CSV table of C-alpha atoms and ligand atoms in Angstrom, one decimal:
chain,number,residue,atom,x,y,z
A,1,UNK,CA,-4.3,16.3,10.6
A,2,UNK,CA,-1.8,13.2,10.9
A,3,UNK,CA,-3.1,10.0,9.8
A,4,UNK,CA,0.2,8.4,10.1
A,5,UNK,CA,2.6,8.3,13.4
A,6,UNK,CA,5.0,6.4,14.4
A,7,UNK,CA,6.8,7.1,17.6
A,8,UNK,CA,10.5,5.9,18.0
A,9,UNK,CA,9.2,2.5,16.1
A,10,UNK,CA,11.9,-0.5,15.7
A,11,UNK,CA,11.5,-4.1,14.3
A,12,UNK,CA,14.2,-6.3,15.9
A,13,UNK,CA,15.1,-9.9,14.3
A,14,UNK,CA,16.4,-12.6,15.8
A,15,UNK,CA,19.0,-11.3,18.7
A,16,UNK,CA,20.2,-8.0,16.6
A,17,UNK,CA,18.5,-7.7,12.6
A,18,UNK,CA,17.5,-3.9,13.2
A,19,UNK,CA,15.3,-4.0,10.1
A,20,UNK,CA,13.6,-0.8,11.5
A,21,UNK,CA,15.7,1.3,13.8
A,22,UNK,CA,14.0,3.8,15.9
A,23,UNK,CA,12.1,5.2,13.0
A,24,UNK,CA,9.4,8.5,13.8
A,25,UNK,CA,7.6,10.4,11.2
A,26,UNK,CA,4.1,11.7,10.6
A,27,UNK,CA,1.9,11.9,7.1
A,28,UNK,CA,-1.1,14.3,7.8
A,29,UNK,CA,-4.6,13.1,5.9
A,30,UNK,CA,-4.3,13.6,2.3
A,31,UNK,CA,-0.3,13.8,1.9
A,32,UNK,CA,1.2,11.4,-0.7
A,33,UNK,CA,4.8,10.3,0.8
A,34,UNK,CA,7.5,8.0,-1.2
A,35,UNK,CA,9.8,5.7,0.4
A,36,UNK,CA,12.8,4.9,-0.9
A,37,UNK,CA,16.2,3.3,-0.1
A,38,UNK,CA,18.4,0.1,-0.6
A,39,UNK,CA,17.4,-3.3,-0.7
A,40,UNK,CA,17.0,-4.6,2.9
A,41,UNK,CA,17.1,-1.1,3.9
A,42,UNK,CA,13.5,-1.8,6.1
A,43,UNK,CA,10.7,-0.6,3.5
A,44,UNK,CA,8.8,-3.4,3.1
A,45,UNK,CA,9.1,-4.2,7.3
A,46,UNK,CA,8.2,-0.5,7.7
A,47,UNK,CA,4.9,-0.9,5.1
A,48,UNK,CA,3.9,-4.1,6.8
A,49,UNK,CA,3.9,-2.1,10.0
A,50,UNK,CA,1.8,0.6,8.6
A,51,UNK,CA,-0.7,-2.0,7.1
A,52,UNK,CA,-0.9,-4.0,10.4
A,53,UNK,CA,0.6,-7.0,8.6
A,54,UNK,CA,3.1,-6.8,11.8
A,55,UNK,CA,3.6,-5.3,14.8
A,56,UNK,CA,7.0,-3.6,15.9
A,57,UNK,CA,9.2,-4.5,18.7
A,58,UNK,CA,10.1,-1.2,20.1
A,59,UNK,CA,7.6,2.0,20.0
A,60,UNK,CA,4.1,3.5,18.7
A,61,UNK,CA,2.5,3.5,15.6
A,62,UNK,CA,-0.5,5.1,15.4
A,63,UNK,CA,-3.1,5.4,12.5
A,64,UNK,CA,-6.5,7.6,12.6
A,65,UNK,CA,-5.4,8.4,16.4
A,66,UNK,CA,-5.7,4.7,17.0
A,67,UNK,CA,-2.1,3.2,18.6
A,68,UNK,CA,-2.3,0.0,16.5
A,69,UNK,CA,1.0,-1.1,18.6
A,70,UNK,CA,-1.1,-3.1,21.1
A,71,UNK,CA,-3.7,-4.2,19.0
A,72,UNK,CA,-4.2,-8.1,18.8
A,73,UNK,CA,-4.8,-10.2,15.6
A,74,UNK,CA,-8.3,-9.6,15.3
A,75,UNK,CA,-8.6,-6.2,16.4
A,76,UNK,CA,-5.5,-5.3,13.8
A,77,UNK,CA,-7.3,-7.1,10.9
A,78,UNK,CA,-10.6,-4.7,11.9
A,79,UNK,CA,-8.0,-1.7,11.2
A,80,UNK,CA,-6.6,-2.6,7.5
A,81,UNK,CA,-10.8,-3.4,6.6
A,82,UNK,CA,-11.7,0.1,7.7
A,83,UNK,CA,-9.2,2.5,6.8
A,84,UNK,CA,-6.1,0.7,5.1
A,85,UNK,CA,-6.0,-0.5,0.8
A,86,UNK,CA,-2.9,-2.7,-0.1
A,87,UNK,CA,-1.1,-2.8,-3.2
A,88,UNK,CA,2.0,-5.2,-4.0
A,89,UNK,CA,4.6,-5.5,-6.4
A,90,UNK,CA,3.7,-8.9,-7.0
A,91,UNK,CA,0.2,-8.9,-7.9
A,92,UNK,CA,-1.3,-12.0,-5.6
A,93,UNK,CA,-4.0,-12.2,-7.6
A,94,UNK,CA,-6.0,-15.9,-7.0
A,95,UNK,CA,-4.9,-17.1,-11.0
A,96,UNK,CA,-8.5,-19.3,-11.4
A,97,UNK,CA,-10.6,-16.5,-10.7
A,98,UNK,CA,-11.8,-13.3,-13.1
A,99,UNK,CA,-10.9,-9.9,-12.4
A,100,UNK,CA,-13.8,-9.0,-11.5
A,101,UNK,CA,-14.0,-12.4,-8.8
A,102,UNK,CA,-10.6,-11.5,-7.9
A,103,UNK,CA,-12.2,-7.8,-6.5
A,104,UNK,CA,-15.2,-9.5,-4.9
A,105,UNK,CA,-12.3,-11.5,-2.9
A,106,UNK,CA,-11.5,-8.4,-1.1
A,107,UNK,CA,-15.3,-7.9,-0.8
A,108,UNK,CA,-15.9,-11.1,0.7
A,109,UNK,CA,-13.2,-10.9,3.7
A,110,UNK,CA,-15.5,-7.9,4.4
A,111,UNK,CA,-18.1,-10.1,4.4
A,112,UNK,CA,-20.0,-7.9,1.5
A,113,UNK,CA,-19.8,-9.8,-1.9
A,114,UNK,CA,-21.3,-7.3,-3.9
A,115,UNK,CA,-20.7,-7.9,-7.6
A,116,UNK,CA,-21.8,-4.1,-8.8
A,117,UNK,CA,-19.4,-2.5,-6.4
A,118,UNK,CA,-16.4,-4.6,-7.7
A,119,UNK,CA,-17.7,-3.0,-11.1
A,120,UNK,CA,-17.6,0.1,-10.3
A,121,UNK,CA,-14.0,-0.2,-8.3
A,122,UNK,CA,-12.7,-2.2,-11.6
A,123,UNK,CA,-14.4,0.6,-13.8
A,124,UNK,CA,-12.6,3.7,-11.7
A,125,UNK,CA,-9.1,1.4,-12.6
A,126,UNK,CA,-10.5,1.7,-16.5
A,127,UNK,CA,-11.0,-2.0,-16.5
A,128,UNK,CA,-14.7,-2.2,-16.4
A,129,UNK,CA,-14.5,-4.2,-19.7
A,130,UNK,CA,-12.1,-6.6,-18.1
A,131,UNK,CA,-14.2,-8.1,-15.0
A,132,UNK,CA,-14.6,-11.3,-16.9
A,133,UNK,CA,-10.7,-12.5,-17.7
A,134,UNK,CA,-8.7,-14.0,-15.4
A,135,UNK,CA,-5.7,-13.0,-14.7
A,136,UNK,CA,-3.5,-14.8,-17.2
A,137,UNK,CA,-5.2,-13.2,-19.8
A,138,UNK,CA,-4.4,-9.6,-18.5
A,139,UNK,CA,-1.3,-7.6,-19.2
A,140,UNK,CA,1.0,-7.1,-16.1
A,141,UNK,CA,-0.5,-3.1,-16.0
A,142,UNK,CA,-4.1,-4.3,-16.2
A,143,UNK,CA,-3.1,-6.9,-13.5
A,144,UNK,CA,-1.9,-4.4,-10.8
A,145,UNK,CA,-4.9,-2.2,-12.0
A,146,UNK,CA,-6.9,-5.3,-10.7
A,147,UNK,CA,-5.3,-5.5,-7.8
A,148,UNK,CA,-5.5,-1.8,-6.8
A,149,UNK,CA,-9.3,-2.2,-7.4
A,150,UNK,CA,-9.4,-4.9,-5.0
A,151,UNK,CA,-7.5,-2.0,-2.6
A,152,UNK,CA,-10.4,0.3,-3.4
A,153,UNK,CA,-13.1,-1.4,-2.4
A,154,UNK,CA,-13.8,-0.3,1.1
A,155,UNK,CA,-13.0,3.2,0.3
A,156,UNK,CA,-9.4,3.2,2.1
A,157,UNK,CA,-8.8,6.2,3.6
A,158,UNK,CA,-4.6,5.1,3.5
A,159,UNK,CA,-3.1,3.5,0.7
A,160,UNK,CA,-0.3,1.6,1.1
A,161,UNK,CA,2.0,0.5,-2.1
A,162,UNK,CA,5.1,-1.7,-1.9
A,163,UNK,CA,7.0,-1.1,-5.5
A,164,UNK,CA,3.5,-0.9,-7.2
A,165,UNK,CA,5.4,-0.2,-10.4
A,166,UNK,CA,8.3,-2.2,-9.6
A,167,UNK,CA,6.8,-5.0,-12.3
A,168,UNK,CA,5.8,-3.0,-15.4
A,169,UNK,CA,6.9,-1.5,-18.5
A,170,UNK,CA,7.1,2.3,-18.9
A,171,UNK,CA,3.5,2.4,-20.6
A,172,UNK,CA,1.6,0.2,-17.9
A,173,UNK,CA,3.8,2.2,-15.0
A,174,UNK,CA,2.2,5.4,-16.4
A,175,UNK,CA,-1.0,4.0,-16.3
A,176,UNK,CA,-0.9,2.9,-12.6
A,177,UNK,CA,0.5,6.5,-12.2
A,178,UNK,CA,-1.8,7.9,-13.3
A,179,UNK,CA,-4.5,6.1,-10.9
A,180,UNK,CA,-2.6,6.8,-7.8
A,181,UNK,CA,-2.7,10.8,-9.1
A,182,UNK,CA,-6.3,10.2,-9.3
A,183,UNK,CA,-6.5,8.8,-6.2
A,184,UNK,CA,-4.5,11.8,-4.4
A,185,UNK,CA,-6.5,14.3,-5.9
A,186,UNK,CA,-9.9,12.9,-4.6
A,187,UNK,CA,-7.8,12.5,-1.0
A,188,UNK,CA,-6.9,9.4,-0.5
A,189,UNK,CA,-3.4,9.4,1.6
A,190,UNK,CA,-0.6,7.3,0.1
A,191,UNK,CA,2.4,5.7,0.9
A,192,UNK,CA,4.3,4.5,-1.8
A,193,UNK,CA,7.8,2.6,-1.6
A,194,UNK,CA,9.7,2.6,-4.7
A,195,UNK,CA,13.0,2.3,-6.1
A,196,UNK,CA,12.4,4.5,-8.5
A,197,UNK,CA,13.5,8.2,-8.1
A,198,UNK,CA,11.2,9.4,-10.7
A,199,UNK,CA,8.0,7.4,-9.2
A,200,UNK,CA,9.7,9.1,-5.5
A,201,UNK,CA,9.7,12.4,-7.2
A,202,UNK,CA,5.8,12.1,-7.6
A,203,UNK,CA,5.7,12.5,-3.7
A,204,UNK,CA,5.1,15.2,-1.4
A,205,UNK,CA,6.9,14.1,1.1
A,206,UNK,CA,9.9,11.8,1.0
A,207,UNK,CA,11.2,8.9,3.6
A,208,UNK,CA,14.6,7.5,2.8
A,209,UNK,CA,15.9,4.6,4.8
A,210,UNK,CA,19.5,3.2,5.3
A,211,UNK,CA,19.9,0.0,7.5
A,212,UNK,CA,16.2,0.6,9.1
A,213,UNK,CA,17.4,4.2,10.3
A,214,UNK,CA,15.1,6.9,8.8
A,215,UNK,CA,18.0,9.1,7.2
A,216,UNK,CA,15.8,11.6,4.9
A,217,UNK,CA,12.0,12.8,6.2
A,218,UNK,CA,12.1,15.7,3.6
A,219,UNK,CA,9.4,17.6,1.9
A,220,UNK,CA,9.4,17.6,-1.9
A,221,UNK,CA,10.2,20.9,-3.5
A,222,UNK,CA,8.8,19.5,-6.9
A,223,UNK,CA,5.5,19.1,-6.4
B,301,ATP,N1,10.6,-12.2,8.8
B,301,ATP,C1,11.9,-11.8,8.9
B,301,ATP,N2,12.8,-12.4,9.6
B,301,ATP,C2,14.1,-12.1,9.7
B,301,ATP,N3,14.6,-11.0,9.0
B,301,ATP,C3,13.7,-10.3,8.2
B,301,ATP,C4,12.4,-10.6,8.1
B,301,ATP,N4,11.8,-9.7,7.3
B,301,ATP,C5,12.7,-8.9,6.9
B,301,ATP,N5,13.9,-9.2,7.5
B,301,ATP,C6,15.2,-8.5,7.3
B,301,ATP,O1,14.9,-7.1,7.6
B,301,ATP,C7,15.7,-6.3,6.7
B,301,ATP,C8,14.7,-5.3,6.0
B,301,ATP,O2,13.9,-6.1,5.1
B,301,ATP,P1,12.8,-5.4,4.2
B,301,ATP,O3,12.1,-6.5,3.5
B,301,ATP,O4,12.0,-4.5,5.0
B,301,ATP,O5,13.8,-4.6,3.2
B,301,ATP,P2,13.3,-3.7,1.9
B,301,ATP,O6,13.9,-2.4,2.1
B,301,ATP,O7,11.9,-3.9,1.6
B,301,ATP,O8,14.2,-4.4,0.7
B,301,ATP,P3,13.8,-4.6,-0.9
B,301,ATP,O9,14.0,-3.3,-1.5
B,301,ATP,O10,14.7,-5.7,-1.3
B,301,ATP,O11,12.3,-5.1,-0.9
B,301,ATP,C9,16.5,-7.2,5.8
B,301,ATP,O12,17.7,-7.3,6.3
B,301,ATP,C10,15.7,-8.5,5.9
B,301,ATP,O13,16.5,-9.6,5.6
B,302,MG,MG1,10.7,-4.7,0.1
């Protein structure tokens, strides 16, 4: 079943910045797909999309059977609380709150401030004995484990990673890894953008972009 379409999808700039350049694909339920490409090549734009951070010019893209293309403001910030988990390279954690507070954030734009829940999503990111630092007190790994706990919280059936990896050191990168593996095998769908061929390689299926034209939409022979 797809959970992801998009439908001859473009994101003009200004009069001619074709970030995204009559893109279509589809990721069924479950699938784990990598992104990859140059710099400026669209993958962020194309993420943003995806997450309903942004809507695109030209075309359809559709999550759950829902055409989010259309949606207003509102109704797209009802999409990303019910089906969509972010996770950035950059960790946008709030730096005067605790890890644990930090999770509850997420919690609290879903109007649900449960502290035992952010727990348990900090414990299934093996930081249960974490909840009380902040965030300067955390490694870089144990940050980005923070915030994909914060992406957990509502049970995302999508999740969506911009270079999730993209700050670490080989040891904490495994250790995200590892989580996202986790998270694939218990279903989740992910889309991952990396520049990484290794972290690509992790994929099912790969997306490669070149000046916001999808040039690769292959599945991975790897895996
Ligand atoms: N808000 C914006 N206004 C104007 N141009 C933009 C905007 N956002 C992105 N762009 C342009 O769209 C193109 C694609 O940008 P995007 O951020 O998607 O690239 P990227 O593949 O994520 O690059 P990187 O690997 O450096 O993160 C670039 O040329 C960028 O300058
Ligand atoms: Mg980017």
């Amino acid at each position: 079943m797809e959970l992801i379409k998009l439908d001859k999808v473009s994101k003009i700039y200004g009069d001619d910045l074709r970030a995204l350049d009559n893109v279509s694909f589809a990721i069924d339920k479950g699938e784990w797909a990598s992104v990859m490409g140059p710099s400026g090549s669209g993958k962020s734009t194309l993420l943003n999309m995806i997450g309903c951070l942004d809507t695109p010019t030209k075309g359809e893209v559709s999550i759950g059977g829902i055409n989010i293309s259309q949606l207003n403001k509102q109704e797209l910030t009802k999409v990303r609380r019910d089906k969509i988990g972010l996770v950035f390279q950059k960790f946008h954690l709030v730096p005067y709150l605790t890890a644990i507070e930090n999770v509850m954030v997420a919690q609290y734009y879903h109007s649900m401030a449960d502290e035992e829940e952010a727990q348990q999503a900090l414990e299934r990111v093996g930081l249960g004995e974490r909840a009380k630092h902040l965030p300067k007190e955390l490694s870089g790994g144990e940050q980005q484990r923070v915030c994909i706990a914060r992406a957990l919280i509502n049970y995302p059936d999508l999740i969506l990673a911009d270079e999730p990896t993209g700050n670490l050191d080989k040891e904490n990168e495994e250790m995200v890894l590892d989580i996202f593996r986790e998270l694939h095998s218990q279903g989740h769908t992910i889309l991952m953008v990396t520049h990484d061929p290794t972290v690509g390689d992790l994929a099912e299926k790969m997306l490669e972009l070149e000046h916001g034209r999808l040039v690769v939409n292959s599945k991975n022979s790897l895996v």
